[in-house]
Coordinates of C-alpha atoms in Angstrom, one line a residue:
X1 CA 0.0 0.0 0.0
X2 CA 1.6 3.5 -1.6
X3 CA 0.0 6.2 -0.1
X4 CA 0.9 10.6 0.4
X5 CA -1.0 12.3 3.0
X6 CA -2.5 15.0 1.8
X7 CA -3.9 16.8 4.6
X8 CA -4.5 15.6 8.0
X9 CA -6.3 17.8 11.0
X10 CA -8.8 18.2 13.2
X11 CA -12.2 19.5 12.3
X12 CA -12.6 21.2 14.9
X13 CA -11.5 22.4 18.4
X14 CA -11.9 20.0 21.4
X15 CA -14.6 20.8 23.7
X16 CA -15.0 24.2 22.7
X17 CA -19.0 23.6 21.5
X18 CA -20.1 20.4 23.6
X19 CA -18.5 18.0 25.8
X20 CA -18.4 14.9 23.4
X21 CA -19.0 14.1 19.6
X22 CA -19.1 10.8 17.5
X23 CA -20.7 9.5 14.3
X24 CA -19.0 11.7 11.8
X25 CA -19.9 11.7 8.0
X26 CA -18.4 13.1 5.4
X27 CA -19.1 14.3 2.0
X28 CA -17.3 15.6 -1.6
X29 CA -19.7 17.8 -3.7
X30 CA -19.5 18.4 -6.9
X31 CA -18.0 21.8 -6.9
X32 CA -14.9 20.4 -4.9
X33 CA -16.0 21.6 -1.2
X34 CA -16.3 19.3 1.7
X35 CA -18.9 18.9 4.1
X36 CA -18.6 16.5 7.5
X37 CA -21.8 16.2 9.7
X38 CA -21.9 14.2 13.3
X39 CA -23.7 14.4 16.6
X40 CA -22.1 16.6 19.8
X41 CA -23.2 17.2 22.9
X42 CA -22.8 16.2 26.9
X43 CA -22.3 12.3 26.0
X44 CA -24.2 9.9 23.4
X45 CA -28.0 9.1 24.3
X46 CA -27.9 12.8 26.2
X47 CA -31.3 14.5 25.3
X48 CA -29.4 17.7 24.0
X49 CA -27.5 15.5 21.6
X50 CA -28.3 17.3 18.2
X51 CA -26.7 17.5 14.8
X52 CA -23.7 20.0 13.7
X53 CA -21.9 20.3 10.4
X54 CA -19.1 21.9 8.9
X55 CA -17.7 22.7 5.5
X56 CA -14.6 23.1 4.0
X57 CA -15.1 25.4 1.0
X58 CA -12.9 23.3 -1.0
X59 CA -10.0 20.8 -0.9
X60 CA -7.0 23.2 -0.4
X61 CA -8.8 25.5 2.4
X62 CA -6.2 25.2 5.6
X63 CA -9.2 24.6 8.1
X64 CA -13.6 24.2 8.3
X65 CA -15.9 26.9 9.2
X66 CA -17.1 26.5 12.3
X67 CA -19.6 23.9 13.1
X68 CA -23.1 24.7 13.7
X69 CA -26.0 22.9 14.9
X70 CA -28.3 21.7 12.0
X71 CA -30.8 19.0 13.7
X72 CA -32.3 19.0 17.1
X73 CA -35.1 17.8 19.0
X74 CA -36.1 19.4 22.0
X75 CA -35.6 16.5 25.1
X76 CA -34.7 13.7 22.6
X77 CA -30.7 12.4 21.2
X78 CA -30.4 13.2 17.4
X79 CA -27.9 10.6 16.2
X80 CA -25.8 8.6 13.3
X81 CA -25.7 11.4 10.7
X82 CA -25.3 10.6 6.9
X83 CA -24.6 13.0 4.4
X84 CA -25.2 12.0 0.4
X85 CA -25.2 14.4 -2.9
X86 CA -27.6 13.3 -5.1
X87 CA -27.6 13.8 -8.9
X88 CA -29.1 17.1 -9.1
X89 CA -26.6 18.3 -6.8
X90 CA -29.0 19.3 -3.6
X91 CA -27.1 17.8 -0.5
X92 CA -29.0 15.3 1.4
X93 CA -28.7 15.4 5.6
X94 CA -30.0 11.8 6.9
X95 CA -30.1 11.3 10.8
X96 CA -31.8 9.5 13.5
X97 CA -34.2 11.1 16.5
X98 CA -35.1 8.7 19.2
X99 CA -34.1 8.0 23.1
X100 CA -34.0 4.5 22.3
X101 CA -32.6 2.9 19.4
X102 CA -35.1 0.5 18.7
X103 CA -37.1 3.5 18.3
X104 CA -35.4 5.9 16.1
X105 CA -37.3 7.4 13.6
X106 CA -35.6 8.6 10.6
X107 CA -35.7 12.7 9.1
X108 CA -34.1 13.8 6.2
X109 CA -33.4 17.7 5.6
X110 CA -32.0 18.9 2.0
X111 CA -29.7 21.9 1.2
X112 CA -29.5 23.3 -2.2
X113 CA -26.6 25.9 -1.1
X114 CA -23.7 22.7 -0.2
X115 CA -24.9 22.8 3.5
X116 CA -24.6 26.5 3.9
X117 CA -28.6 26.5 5.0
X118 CA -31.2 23.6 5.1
X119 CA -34.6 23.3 4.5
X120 CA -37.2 21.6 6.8
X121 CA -36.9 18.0 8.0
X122 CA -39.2 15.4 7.1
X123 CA -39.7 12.0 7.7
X124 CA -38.1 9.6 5.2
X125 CA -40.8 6.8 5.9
X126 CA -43.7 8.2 7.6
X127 CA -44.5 6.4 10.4
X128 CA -41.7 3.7 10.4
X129 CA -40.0 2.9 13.9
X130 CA -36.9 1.7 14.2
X131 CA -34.8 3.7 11.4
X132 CA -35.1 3.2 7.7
X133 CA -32.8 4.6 5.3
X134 CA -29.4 4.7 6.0
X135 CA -27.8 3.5 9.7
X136 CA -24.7 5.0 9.3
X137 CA -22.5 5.1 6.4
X138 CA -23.0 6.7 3.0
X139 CA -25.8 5.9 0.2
X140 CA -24.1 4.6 -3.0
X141 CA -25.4 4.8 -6.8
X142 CA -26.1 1.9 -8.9
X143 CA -24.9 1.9 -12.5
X144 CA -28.8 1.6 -13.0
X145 CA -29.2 4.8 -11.5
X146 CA -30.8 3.1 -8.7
X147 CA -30.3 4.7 -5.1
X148 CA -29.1 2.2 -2.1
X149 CA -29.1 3.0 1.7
X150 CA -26.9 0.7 3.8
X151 CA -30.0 0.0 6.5
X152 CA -29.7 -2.3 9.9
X153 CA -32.0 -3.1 12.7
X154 CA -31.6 -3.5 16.6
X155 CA -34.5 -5.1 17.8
X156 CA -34.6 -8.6 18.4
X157 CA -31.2 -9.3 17.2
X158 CA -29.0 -7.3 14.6
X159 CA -30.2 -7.7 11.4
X160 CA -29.0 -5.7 8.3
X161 CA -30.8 -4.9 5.0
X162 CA -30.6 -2.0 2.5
X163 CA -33.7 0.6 1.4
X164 CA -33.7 1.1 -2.3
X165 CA -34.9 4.2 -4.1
X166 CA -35.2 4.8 -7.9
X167 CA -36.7 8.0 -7.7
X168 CA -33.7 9.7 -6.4
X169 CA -34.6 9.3 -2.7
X170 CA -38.2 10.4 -2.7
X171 CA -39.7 7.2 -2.0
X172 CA -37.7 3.8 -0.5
X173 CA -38.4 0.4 -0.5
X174 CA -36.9 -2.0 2.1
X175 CA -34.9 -4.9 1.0
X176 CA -35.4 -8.5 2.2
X177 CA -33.1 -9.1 5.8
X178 CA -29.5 -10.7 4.9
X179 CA -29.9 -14.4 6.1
X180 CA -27.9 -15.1 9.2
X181 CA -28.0 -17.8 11.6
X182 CA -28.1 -15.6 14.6
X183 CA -29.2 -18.3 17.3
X184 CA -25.5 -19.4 16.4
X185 CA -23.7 -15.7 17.0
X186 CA -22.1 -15.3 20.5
X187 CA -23.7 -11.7 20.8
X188 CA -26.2 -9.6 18.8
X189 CA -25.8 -10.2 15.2
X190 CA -24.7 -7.6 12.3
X191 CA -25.5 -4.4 11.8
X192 CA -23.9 -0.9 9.7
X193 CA -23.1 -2.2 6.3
X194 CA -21.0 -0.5 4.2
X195 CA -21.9 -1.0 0.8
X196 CA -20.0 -1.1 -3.1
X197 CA -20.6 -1.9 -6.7
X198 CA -18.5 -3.7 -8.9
X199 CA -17.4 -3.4 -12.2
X200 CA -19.8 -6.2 -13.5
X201 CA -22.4 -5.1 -11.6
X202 CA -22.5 -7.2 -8.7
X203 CA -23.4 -5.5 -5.2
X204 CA -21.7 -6.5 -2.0
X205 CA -21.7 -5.0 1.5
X206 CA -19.5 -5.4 4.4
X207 CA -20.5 -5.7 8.0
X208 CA -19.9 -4.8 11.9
X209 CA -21.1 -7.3 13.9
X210 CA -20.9 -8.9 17.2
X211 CA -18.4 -11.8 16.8
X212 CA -15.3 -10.4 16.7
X213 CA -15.1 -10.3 12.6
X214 CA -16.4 -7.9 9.6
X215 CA -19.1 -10.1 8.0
X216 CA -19.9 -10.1 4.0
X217 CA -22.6 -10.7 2.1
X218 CA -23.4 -10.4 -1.8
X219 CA -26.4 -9.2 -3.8
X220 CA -27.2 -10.4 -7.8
X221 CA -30.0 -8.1 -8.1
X222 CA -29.6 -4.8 -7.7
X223 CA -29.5 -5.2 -3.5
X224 CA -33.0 -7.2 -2.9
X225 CA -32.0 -10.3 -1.9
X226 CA -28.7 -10.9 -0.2
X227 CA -26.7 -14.2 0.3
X228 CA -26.3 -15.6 3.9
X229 CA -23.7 -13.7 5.9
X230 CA -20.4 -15.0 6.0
X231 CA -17.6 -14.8 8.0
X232 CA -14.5 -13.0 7.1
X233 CA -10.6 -12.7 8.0
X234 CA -11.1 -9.1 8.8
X235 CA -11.4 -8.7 12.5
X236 CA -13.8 -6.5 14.2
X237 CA -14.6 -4.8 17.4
X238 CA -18.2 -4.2 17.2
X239 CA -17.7 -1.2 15.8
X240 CA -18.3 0.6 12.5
X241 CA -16.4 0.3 9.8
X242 CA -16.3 2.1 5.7
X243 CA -15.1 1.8 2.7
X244 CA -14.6 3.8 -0.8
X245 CA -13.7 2.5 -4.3
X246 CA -10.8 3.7 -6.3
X247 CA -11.3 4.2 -9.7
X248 CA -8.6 1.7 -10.4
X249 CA -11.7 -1.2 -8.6
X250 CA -9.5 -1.4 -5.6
X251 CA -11.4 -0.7 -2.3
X252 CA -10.6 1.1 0.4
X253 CA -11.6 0.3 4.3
X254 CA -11.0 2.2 7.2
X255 CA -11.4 0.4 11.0
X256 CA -9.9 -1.1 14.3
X257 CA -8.0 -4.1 13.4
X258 CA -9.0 -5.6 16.7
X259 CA -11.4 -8.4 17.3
X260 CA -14.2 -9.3 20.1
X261 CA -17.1 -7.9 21.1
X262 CA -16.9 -4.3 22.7
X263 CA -13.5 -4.4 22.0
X264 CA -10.5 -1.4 22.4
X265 CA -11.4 1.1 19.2
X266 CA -7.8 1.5 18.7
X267 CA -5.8 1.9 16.2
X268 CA -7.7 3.1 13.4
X269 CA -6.1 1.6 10.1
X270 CA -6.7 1.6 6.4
X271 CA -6.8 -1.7 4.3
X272 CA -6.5 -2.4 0.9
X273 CA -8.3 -4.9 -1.7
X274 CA -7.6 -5.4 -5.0
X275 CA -9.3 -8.6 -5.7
X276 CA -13.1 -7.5 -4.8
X277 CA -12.8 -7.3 -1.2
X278 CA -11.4 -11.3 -1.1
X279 CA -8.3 -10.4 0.1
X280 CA -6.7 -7.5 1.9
X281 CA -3.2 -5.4 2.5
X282 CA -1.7 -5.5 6.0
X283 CA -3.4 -2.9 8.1
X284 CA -2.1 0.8 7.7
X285 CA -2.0 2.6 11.2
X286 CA -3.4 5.8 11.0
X287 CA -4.3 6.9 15.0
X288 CA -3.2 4.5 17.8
X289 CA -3.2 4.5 22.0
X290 CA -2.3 1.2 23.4
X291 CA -4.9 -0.1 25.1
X292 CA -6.7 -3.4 25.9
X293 CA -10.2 -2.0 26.2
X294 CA -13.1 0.2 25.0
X295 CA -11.9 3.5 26.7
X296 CA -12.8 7.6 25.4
X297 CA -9.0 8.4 25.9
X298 CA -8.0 5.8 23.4
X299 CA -11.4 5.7 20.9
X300 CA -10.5 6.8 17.5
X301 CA -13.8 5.1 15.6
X302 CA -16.4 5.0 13.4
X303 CA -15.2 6.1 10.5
X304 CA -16.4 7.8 7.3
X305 CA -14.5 8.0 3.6
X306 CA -15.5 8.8 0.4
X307 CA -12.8 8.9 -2.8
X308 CA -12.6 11.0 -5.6
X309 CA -9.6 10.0 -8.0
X310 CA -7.3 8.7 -6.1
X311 CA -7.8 10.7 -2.9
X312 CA -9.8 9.4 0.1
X313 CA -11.5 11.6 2.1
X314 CA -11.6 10.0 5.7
X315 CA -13.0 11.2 8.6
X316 CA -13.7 9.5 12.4
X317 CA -14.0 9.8 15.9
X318 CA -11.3 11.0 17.7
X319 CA -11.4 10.0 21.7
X320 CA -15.2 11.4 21.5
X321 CA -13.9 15.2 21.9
X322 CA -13.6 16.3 18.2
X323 CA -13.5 14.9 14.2
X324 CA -10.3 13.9 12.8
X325 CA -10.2 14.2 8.9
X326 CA -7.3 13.2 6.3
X327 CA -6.9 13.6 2.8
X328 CA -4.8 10.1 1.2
X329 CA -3.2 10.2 -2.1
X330 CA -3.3 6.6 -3.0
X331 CA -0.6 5.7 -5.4
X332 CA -0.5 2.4 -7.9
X333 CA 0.7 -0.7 -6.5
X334 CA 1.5 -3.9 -7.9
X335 CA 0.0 -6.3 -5.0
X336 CA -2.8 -5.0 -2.7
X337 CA -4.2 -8.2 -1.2
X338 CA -1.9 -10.6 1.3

């Protein structure tokens, strides 16, 4: 793996605007600006948990403007913000509102200015309960034209699916549940998929779960039905994960090389496929505390990356008091996988 770093920072200052922050998302827009969403405030579940944002006005500007808060509901957490451009370039904000998860209801708020204002939120699926649309990481674009949201569930077990819109968002229909034997699983299930395309039109995601690996599953139609989850070598903490596609068909992942179940969310590393996500580079250490447990002064997690060329745009959780983002220059290599 042949990398440059680009640009490497915080988003902004620790502390400064609410005691913690997590869930970070993170998109490229058309015109070249970045914009990075996530939810702040006293701790996660906290009823003045809301949604802020940031942009950086285009790839070379030193620093973000400052973060304001775009989502809020008065008593109830905001959480998991998802950020997605669609084709006719208005900027989509997708978050969850809800004191418990099983509860969350999903909103949806769209800016036609590249996040510099927002219009009202709405309800993706009125009336749904337990959060459609996507859970965490980004929305990704068929060659079809169809729309897919990587979409999980936390009641009664983990269970993951995808929503599917060919309307451009407007309207969503759920997927059938990826098949898992979950009275097997040591702990909840699977849940946050991550999701890609490949070059022949296949559609695969990639999975957190509970037992101490990243799970796969495949789709041959477009993302309705899925094949049974399957173990992988990746390990995994139970605790999010991304990835981005090169233009070259290799994939990028960002996560914490570290298996078992509520396990240390450090180091955060970057991984590299060239074979369709079969195989993958040694793990390349971006952020790293030593220690043997799931601890704020040594989190750096949930991470978000997008690519454009060969740049990834990566942003995560950085020990819960502020958003670290880089800018990679990936560089051709003659063997990716191990």
């Amino acid at each position: 793996m042949e990398y440059q770093v680009i640009q490497h920072q915080h988003v902004f200052q620790p502390e400064r605007y609410f005691r913690q922050c997590h869930a970070s998302t993170i998109c490229r827009l058309a015109d070249g600006s970045l914009v990075c969403a996530w939810f702040g405030g006293t701790h996660e579940k906290a009823p003045d948990v809301g949604i802020w944002c940031a942009r950086k006005l285009s790839a070379r500007d030193p620093g973000w403007t400052i973060p304001v808060k775009v989502a809020a509901r008065e008593g109830i957490p905001c959480w998991n913000p998802v950020l997605f451009q669609r084709a006719d370039g208005r900027l989509l904000l997708f978050y969850k509102i809800g004191a418990q998860i099983p509860d969350w209801q999903t909103y949806v708020r769209e800016s036609a200015d590249g996040g510099a204002t927002w219009g009202p939120e709405r309800e993706l699926v009125p009336g749904d309960t337990g959060g459609r649309g996507p859970v965490k990481n980004k929305c990704i674009f068929l060659q079809d034209g169809t729309l897919l949201a990587p979409a999980s569930l936390e009641e009664g077990g983990w269970r993951c699916f995808v929503d599917i819109s060919r309307d451009g968002g407007a309207s969503w229909e759920r997927s059938a549940l990826v098949p898992a034997d979950l009275e097997t699983f040591a702990g909840e299930g699977l849940i946050q998929p991550t999701l890609w395309q490949d070059t022949a039109g296949g559609v695969h995601m990639l999975m957190r779960s509970s037992e101490g690996a990243i799970y796969r599953s495949d789709s041959a139609d477009g993302g309705r039905t899925w094949t049974k989850a399957r173990r992988t070598t990746l390990p995994n903490n139970n605790c999010g994960i991304d990835l981005a596609s090169l233009p070259d068909g290799r994939l990028v992942l960002a996560y914490n090389p570290v298996g078992g179940n509520w396990a240390a969310r450090s180091p955060m590393a970057l991984s590299v496929s060239g074979d369709n996500g079969n195989t993958w580079s040694q793990p390349q250490i971006l952020d790293h505390v030593p220690c043997d447990r799931n601890v704020e002064w040594g989190e750096f997690s949930y991470p978000a990356l997008v690519a454009c060329g060969e740049d990834i745009f990566l942003t995560y959780t950085w020990k819960r008091k502020t958003i670290a983002f880089w800018q990679i220059r990936f560089l051709p290599d003659k063997d990716e996988t191990r």
